[in-house]
Short mmCIF file of C-alpha atoms in Angstrom, two decimals:
data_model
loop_
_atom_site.label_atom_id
_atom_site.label_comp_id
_atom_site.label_asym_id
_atom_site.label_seq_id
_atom_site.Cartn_x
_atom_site.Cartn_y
_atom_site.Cartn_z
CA UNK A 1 -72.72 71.81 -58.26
CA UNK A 2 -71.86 68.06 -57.35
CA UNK A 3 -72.90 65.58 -59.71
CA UNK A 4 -74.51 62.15 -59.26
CA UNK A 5 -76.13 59.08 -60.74
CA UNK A 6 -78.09 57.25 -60.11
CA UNK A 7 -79.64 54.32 -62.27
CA UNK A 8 -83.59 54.33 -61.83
CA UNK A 9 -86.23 51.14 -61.78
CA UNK A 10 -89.22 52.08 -62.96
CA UNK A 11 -91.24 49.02 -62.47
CA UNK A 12 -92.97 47.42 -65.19
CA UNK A 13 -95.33 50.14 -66.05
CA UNK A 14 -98.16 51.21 -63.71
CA UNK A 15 -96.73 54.56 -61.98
CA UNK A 16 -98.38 53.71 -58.89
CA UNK A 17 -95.81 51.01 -58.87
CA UNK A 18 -92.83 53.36 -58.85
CA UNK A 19 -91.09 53.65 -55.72
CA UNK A 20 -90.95 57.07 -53.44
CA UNK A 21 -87.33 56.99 -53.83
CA UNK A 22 -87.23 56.32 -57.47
CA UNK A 23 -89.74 59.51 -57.73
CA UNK A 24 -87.44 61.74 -55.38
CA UNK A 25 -84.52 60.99 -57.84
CA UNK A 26 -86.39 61.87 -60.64
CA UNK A 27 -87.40 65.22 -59.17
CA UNK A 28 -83.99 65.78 -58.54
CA UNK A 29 -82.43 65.10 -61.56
CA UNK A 30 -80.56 67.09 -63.81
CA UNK A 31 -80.75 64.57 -66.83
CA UNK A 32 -82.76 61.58 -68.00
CA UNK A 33 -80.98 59.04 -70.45
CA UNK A 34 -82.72 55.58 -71.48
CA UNK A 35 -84.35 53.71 -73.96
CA UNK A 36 -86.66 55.74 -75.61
CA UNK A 37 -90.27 54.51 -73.88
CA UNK A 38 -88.80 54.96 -70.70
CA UNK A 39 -87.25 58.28 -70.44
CA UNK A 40 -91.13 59.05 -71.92
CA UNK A 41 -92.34 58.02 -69.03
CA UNK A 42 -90.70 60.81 -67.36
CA UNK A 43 -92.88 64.55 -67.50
CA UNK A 44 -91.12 67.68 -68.97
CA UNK A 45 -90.51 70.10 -66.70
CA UNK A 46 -88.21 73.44 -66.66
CA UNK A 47 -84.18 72.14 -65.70
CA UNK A 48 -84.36 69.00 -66.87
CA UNK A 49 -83.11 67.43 -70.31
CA UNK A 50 -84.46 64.06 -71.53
CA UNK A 51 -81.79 61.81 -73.76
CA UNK A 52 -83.42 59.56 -75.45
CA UNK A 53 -81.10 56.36 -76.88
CA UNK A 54 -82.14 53.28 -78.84
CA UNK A 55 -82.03 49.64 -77.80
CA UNK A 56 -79.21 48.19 -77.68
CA UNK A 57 -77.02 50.83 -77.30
CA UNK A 58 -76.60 50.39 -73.22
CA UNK A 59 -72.74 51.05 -72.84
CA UNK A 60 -73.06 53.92 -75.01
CA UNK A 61 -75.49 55.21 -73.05
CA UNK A 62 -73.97 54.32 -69.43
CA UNK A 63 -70.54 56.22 -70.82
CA UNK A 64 -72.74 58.83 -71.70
CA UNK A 65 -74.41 59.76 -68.72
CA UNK A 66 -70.87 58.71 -66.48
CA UNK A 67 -69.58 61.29 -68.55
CA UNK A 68 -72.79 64.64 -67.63
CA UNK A 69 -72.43 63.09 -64.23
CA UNK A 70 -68.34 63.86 -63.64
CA UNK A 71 -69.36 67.75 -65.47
CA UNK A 72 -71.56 67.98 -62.25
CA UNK A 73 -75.22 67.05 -63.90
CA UNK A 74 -77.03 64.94 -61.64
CA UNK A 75 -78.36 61.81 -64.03
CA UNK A 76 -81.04 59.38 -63.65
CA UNK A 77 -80.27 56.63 -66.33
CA UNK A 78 -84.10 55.11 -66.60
CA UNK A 79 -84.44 51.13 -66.43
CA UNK A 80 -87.46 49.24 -66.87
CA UNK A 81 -88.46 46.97 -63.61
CA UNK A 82 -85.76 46.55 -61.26
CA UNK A 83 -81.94 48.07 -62.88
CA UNK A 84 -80.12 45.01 -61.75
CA UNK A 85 -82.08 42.36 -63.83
CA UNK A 86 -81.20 42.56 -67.23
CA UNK A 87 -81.23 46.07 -67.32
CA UNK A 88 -79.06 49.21 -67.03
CA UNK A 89 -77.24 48.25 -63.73
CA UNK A 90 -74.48 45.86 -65.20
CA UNK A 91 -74.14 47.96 -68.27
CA UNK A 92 -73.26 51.06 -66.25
CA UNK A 93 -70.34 49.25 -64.32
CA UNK A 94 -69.20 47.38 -67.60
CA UNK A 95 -68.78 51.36 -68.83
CA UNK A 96 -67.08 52.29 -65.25
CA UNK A 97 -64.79 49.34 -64.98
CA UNK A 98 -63.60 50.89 -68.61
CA UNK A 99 -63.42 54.06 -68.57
CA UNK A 100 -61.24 56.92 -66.89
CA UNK A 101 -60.21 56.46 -63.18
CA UNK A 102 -61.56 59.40 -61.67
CA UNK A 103 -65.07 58.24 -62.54
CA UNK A 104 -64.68 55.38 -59.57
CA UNK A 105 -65.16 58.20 -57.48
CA UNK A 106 -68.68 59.65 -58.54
CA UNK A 107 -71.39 59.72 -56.41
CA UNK A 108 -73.35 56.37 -58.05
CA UNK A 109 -76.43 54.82 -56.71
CA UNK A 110 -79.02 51.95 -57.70
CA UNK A 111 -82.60 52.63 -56.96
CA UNK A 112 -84.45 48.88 -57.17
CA UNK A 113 -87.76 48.50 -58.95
CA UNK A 114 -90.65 45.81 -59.48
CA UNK A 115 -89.22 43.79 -61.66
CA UNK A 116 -91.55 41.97 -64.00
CA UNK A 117 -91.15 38.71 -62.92
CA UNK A 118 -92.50 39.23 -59.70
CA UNK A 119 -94.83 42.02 -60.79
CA UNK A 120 -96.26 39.36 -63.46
CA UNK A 121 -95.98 36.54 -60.73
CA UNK A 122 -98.33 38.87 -57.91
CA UNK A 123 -100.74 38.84 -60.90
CA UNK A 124 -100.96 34.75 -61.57
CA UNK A 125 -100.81 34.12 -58.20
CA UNK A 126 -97.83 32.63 -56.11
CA UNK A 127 -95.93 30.75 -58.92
CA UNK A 128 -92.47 31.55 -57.11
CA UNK A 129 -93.80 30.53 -54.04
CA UNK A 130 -90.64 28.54 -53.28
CA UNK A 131 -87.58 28.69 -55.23
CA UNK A 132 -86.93 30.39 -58.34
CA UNK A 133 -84.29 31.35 -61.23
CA UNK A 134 -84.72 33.72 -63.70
CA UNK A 135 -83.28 33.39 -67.55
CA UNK A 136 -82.53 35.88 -70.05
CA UNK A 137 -83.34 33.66 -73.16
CA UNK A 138 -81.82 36.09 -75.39
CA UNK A 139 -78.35 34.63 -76.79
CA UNK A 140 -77.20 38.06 -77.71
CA UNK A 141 -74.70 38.14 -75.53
CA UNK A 142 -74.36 34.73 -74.42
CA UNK A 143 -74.15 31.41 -76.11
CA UNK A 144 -77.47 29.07 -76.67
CA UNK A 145 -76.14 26.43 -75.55
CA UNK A 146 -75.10 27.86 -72.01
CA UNK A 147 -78.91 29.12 -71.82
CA UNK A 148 -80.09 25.14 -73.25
CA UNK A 149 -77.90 23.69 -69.94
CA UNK A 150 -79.02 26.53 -67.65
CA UNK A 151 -82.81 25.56 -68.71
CA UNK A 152 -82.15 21.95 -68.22
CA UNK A 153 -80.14 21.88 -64.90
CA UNK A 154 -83.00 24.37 -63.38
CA UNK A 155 -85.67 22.17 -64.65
CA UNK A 156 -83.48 19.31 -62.42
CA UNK A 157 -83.47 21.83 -58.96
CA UNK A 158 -87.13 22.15 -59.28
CA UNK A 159 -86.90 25.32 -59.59
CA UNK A 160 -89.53 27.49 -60.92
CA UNK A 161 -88.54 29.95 -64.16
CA UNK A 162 -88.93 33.38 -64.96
CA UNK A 163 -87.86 33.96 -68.57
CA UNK A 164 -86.97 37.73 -69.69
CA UNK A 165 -87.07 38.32 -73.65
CA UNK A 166 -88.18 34.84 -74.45
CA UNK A 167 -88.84 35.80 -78.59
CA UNK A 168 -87.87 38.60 -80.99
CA UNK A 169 -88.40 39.20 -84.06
CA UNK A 170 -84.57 38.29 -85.05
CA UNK A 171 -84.82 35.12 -82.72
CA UNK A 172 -88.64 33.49 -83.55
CA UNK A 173 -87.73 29.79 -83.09
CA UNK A 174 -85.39 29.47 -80.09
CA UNK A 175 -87.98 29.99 -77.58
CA UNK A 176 -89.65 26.77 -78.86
CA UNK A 177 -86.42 25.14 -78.37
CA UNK A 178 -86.30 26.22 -74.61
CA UNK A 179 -90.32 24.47 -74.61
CA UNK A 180 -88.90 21.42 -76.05
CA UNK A 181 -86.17 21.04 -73.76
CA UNK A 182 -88.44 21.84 -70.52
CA UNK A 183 -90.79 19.49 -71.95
CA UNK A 184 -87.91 16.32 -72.02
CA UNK A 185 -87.38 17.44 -68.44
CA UNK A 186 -90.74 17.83 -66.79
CA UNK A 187 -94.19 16.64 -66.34
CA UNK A 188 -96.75 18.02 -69.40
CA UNK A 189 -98.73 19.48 -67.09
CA UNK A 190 -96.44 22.14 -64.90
CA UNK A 191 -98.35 25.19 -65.74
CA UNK A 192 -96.52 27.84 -67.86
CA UNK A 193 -97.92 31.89 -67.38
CA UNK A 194 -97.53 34.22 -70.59
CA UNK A 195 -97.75 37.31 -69.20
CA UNK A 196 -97.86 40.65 -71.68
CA UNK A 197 -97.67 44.03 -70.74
CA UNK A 198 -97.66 43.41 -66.96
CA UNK A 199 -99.57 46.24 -64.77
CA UNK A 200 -100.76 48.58 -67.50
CA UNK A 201 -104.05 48.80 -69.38
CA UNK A 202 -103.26 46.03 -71.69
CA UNK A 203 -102.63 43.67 -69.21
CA UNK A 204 -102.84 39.59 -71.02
CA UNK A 205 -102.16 36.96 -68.63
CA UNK A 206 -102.59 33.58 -69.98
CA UNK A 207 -101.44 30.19 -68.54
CA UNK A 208 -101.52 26.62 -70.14
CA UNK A 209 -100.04 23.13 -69.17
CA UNK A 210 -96.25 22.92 -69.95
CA UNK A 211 -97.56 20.33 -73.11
CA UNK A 212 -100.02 22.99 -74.49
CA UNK A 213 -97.28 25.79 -74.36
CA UNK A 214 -96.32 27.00 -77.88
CA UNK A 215 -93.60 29.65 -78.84
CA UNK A 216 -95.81 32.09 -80.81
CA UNK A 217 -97.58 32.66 -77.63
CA UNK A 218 -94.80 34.89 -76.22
CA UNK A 219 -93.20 38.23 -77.77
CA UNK A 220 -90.49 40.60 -76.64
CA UNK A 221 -93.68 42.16 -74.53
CA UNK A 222 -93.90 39.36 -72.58
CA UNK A 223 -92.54 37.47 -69.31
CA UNK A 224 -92.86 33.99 -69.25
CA UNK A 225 -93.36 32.06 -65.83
CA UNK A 226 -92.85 28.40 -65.65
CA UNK A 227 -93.94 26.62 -62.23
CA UNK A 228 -92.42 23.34 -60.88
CA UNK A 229 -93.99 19.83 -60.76
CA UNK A 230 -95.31 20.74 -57.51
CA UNK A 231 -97.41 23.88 -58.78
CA UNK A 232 -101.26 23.94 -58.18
CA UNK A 233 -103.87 25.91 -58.94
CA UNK A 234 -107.19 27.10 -57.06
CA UNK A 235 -109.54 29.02 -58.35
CA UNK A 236 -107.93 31.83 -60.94
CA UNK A 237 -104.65 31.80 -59.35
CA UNK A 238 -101.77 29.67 -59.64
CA UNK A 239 -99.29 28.69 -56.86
CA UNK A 240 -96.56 26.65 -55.84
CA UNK A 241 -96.08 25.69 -51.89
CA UNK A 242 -93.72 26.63 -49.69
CA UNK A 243 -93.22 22.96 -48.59
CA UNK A 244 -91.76 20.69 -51.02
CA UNK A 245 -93.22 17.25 -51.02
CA UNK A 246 -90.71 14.90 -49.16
CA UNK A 247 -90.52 17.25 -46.71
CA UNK A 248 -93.45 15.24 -44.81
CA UNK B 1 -119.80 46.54 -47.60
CA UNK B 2 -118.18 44.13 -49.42
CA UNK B 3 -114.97 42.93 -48.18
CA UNK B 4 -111.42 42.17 -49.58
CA UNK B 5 -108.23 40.80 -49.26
CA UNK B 6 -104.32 42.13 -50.04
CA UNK B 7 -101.07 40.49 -49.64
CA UNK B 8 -98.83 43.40 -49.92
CA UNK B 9 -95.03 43.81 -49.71
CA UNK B 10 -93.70 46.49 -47.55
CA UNK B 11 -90.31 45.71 -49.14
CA UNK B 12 -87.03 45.46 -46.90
CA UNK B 13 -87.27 48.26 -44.58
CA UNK B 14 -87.35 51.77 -46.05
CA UNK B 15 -90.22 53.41 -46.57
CA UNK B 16 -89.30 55.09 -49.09
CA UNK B 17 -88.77 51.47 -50.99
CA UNK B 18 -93.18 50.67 -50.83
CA UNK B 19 -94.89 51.37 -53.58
CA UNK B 20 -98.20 53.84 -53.68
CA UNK B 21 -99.86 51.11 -54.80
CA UNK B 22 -99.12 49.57 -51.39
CA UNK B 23 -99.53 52.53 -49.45
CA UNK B 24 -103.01 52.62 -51.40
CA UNK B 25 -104.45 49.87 -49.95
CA UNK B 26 -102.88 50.33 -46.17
CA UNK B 27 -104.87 53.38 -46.27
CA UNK B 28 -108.09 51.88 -47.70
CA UNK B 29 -107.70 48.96 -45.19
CA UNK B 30 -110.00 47.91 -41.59
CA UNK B 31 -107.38 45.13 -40.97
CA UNK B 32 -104.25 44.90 -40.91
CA UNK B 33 -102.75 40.96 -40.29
CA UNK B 34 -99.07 39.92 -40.14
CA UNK B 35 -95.65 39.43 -38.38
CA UNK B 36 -95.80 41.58 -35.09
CA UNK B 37 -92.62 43.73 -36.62
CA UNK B 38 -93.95 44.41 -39.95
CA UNK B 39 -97.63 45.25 -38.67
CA UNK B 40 -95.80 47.78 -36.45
CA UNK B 41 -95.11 49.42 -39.44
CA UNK B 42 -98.29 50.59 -40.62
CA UNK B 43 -99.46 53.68 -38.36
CA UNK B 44 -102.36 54.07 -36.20
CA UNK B 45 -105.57 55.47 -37.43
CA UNK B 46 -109.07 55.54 -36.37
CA UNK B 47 -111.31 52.63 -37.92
CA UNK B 48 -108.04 50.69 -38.60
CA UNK B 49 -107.55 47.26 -36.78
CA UNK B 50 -103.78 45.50 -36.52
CA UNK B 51 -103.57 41.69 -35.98
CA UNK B 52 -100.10 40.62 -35.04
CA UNK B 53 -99.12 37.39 -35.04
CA UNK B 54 -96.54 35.32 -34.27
CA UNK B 55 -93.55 34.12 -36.77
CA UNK B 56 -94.44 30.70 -38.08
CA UNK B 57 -97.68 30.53 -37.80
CA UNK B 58 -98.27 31.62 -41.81
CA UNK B 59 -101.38 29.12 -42.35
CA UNK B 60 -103.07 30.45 -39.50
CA UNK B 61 -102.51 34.24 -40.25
CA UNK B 62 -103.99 33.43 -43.77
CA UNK B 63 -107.09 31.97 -42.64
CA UNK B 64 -108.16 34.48 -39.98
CA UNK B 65 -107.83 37.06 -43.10
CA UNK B 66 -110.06 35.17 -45.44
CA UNK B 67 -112.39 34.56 -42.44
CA UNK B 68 -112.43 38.86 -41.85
CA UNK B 69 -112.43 39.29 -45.33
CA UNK B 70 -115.32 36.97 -45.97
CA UNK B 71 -117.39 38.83 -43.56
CA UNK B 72 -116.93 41.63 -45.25
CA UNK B 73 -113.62 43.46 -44.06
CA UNK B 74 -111.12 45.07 -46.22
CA UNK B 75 -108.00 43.30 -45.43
CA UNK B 76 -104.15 43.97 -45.66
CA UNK B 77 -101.94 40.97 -45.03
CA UNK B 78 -98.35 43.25 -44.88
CA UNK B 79 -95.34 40.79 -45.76
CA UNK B 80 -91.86 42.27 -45.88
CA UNK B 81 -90.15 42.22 -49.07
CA UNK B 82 -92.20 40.83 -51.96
CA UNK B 83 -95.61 38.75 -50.77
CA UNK B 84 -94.42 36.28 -53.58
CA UNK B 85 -90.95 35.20 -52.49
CA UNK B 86 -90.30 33.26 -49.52
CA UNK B 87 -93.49 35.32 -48.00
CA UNK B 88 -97.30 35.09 -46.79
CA UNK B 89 -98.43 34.95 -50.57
CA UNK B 90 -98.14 31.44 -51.03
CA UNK B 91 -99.66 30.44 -47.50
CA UNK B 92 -102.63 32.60 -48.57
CA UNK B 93 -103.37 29.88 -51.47
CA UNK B 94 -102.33 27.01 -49.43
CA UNK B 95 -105.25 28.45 -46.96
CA UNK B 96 -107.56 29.29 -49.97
CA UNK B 97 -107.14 25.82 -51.44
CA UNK B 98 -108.30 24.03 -48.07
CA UNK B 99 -110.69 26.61 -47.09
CA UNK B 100 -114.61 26.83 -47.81
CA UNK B 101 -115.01 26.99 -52.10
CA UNK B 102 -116.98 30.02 -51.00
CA UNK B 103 -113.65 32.07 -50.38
CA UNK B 104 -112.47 31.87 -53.61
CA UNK B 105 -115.19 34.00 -55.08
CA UNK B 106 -113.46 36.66 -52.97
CA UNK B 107 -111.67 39.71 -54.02
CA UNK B 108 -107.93 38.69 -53.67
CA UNK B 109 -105.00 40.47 -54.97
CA UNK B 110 -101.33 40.43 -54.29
CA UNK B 111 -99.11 43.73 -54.58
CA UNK B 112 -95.54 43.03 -55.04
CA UNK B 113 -92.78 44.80 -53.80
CA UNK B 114 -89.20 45.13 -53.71
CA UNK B 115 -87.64 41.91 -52.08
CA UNK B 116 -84.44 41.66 -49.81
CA UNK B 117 -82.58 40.24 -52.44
CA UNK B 118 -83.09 42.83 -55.01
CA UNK B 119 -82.82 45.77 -52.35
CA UNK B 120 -78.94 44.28 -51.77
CA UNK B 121 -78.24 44.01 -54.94
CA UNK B 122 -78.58 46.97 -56.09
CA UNK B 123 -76.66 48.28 -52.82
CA UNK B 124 -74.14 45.76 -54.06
CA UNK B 125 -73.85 46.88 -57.60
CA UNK B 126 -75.10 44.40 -59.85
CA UNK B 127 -74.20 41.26 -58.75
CA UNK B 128 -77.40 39.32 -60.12
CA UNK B 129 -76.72 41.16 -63.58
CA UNK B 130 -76.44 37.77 -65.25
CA UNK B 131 -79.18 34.90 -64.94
CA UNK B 132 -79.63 34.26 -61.40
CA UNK B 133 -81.70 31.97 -58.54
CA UNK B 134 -83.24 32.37 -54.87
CA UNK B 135 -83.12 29.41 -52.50
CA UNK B 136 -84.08 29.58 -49.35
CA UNK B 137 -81.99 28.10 -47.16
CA UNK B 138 -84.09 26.88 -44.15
CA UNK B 139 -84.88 23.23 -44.21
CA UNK B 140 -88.50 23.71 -41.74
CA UNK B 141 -90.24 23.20 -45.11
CA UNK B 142 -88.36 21.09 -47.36
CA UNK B 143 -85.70 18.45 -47.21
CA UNK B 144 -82.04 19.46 -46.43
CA UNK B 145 -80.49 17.14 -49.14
CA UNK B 146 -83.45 19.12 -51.84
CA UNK B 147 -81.53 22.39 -50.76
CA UNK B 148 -77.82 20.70 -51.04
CA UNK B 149 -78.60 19.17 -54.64
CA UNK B 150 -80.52 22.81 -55.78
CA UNK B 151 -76.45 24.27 -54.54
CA UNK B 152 -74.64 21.94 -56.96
CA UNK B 153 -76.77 22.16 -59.85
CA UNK B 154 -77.10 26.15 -59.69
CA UNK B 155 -73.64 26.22 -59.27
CA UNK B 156 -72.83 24.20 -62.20
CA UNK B 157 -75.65 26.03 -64.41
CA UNK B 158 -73.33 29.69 -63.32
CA UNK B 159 -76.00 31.55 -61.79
CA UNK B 160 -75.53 34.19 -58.93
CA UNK B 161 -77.54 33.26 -55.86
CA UNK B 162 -80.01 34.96 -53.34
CA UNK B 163 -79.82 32.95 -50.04
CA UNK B 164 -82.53 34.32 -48.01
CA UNK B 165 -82.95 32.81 -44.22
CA UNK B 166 -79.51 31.58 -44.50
CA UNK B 167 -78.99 30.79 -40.76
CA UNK B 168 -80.65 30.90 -37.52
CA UNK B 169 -79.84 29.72 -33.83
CA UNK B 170 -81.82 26.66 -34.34
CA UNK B 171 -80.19 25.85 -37.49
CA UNK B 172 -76.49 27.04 -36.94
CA UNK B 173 -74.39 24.97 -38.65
CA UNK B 174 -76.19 24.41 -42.34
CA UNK B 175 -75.02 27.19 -44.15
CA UNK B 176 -71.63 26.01 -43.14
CA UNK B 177 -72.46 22.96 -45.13
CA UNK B 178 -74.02 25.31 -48.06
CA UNK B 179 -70.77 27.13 -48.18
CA UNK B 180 -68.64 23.99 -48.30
CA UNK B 181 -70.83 22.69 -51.18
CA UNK B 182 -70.10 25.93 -53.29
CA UNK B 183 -66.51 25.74 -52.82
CA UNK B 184 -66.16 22.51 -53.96
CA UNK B 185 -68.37 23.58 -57.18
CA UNK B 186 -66.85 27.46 -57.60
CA UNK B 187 -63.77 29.24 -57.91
CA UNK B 188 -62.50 30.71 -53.95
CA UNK B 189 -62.55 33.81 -55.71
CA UNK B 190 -66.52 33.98 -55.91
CA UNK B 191 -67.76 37.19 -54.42
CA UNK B 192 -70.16 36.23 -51.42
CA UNK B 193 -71.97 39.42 -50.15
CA UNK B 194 -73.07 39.34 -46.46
CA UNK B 195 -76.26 42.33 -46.23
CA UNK B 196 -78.07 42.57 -42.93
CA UNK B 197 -80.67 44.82 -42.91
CA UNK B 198 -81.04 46.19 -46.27
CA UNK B 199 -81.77 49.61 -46.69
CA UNK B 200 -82.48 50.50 -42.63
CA UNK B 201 -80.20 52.71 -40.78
CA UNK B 202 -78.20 49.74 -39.42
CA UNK B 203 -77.42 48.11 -42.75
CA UNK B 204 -74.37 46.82 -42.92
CA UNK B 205 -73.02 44.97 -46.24
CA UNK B 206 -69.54 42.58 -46.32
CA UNK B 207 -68.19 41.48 -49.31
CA UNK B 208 -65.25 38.60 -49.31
CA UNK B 209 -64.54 36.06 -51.39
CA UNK B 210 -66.34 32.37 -51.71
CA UNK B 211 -62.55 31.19 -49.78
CA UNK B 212 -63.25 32.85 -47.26
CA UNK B 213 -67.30 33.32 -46.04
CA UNK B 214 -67.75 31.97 -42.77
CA UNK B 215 -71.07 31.02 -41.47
CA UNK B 216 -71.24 33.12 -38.69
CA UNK B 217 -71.47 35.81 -41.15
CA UNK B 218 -75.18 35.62 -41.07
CA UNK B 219 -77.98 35.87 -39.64
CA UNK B 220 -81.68 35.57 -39.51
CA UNK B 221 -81.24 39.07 -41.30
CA UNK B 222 -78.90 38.64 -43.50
CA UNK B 223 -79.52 38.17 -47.19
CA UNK B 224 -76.72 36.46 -48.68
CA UNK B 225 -75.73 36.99 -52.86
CA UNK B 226 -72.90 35.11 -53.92
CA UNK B 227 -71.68 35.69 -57.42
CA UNK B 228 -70.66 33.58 -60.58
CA UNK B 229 -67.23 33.12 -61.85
CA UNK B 230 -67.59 36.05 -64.00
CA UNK B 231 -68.47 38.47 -61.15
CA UNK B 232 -66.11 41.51 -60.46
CA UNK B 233 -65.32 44.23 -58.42
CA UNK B 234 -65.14 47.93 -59.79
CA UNK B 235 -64.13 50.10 -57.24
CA UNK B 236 -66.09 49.77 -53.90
CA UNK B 237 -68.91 47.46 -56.73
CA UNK B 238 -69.49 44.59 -57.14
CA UNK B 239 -70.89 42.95 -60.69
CA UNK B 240 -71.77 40.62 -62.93
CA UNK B 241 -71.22 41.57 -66.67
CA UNK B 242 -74.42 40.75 -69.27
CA UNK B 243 -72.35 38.51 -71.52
CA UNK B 244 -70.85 35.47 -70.58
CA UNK B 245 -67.49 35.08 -71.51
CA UNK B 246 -68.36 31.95 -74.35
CA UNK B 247 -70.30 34.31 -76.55
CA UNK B 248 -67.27 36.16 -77.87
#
């Protein structure tokens, strides 16, 4: 038998929002590693062996499943939304990079998912209508004070924000520090999207001027969208143009 | 019968990259509206209408389906990629917000799916692994100095790039001008990933460094990611780690 892996998006929780090929390599797997309420997203069935790993253990996990996949298993490491945005992706080539030689020559794929930024922005509307960045506000592996100048210089392009892990727990007050700064750079009323549990039954979408915006409205549940001084709204939905303004 | 109206992403080619939610509401649609390639896409059936249109003609396309979906119609407007970036879902609003206030009692949803730049880099490796942007390079809707200052400043804030429409034959030379920004704000070594036709059976995928991309590299179908200064290669991948170098 010749192994593979492949590391799996599974979108940001509605199944119907899993892609064919994403369901093909989960048929065809040997093995299922991931965070816990991922790899339970994944039915039993007779062959296949579920390894279920906490947070924050991702290159433990990536060596792991390099390692089933060079004894011939073929391994689906599960990611949430889309593998290559802040998810497994990276983690598994940080493990690579490290670890014996021979694993270079595996049989390693990445199967893209919804991630929740855009899954969350189809919901509010078109708030990354035009162009976009997306922050991981978590400084647990990179310096506050890189994500403070990130936040500030994207604020400058005009572009709209997507903001993975905004608040934890462990981190309750930094988020508020990101509003303050967006606040010194743009107008109070650029409309800011908290959006919770994105495609699944508990669905909360709520969106408030940039000024109104306050940290305890986000959790580690939660994607936060900002939208750019050009951002409107009609009706429920809110969008921001294709056309920027001096264009005309 | 009462009528509706989808903006759904077909994603970048395969179609075993759209979701079922997607393939949901082709089925349950009378109309199908869009670009003449990507309404070539969605099969024949009996009771099933297909509108192509022309490229360019967005605001147009996103009237006529508010008009068929106002009279009742269930309709499908198919985007490639994800509806939300660089796509048909922002022209919807634009259409909605100068339209009759009657349309925006309609039923309106948009269904994401997997966009061009997400589809390469996972085919990549991981090269948006880190915080990251998308700019769209074509000046028909914005300003050309807008899309030079976004360059510097994204540069300067480290985040890997999506470039989607990064040249065409009536705008030949710009990206030229794109690249020589970057240099002058990034390392030579950058890794600047050429990927034409993501995930059809002519992709094709070039990697070289920031030094040495040339702007006849790309093409109306070409996505271009170019990495940070962290970005590296692991054998034929290409990524950029989680942590930034500062945090240790």
């Amino acid at each position: 038998m010749s192994g593979w892996l492949q590391v799996a998006g599974l979108g940001p929780g509605d199944e119907d929002l899993v892609t064919p090929q994403v369901q093909a390599a989960l048929s065809g797997a040997t093995d299922i590693i991931g965070y816990i309420p991922y790899v339970r997203r994944v039915p039993d069935r007779a062959g296949l062996t579920k390894h279920e790993s906490d947070n924050r253990v991702e290159l433990d996990r990536a060596r792991h499943a390099l390692e089933l996949a060079a004894k011939g298993a073929r391994v689906v490491i599960v990611s949430s939304g889309d593998p290559g945005v802040f998810a497994m992706a990276s983690a598994l080539f940080e493990a690579l990079e490290a670890g014996p030689q021979g694993w270079q020559d595996l049989d390693i794929r990445i199967l893209p998912g919804i991630t929740a930024m855009l899954a969350a922005s189809a919901r509010i509307g078109a708030p990354m209508g035009h162009d976009f960045c997306a922050i991981n506000l978590s400084d647990n592996l990179k310096p506050w004070p890189i994500i403070e100048k990130r936040l500030r210089l994207a604020a400058q392009a005009g572009f709209s924000m997507g903001f993975y892990n905004p608040r934890s727990a462990s981190r309750p007050h930094q988020f508020g520090q990101a509003l303050a700064i967006l606040r010194e750079e743009l107008p109070a009323t650029v409309p800011v999207s908290f959006a919770r549990n994105v495609s699944r039954p508990d669905e909360r979408i709520v969106t408030v001027p940039l000024g109104q915006a306050r940290e305890d409205m986000a959790d580690m549940r939660t994607v936060v969208i900002l939208g750019t001084a050009e951002t409107r709204q009609v009706g429920r939905f809110t969008y921001t143009p294709r056309s920027y303004p001096e264009a005309s």
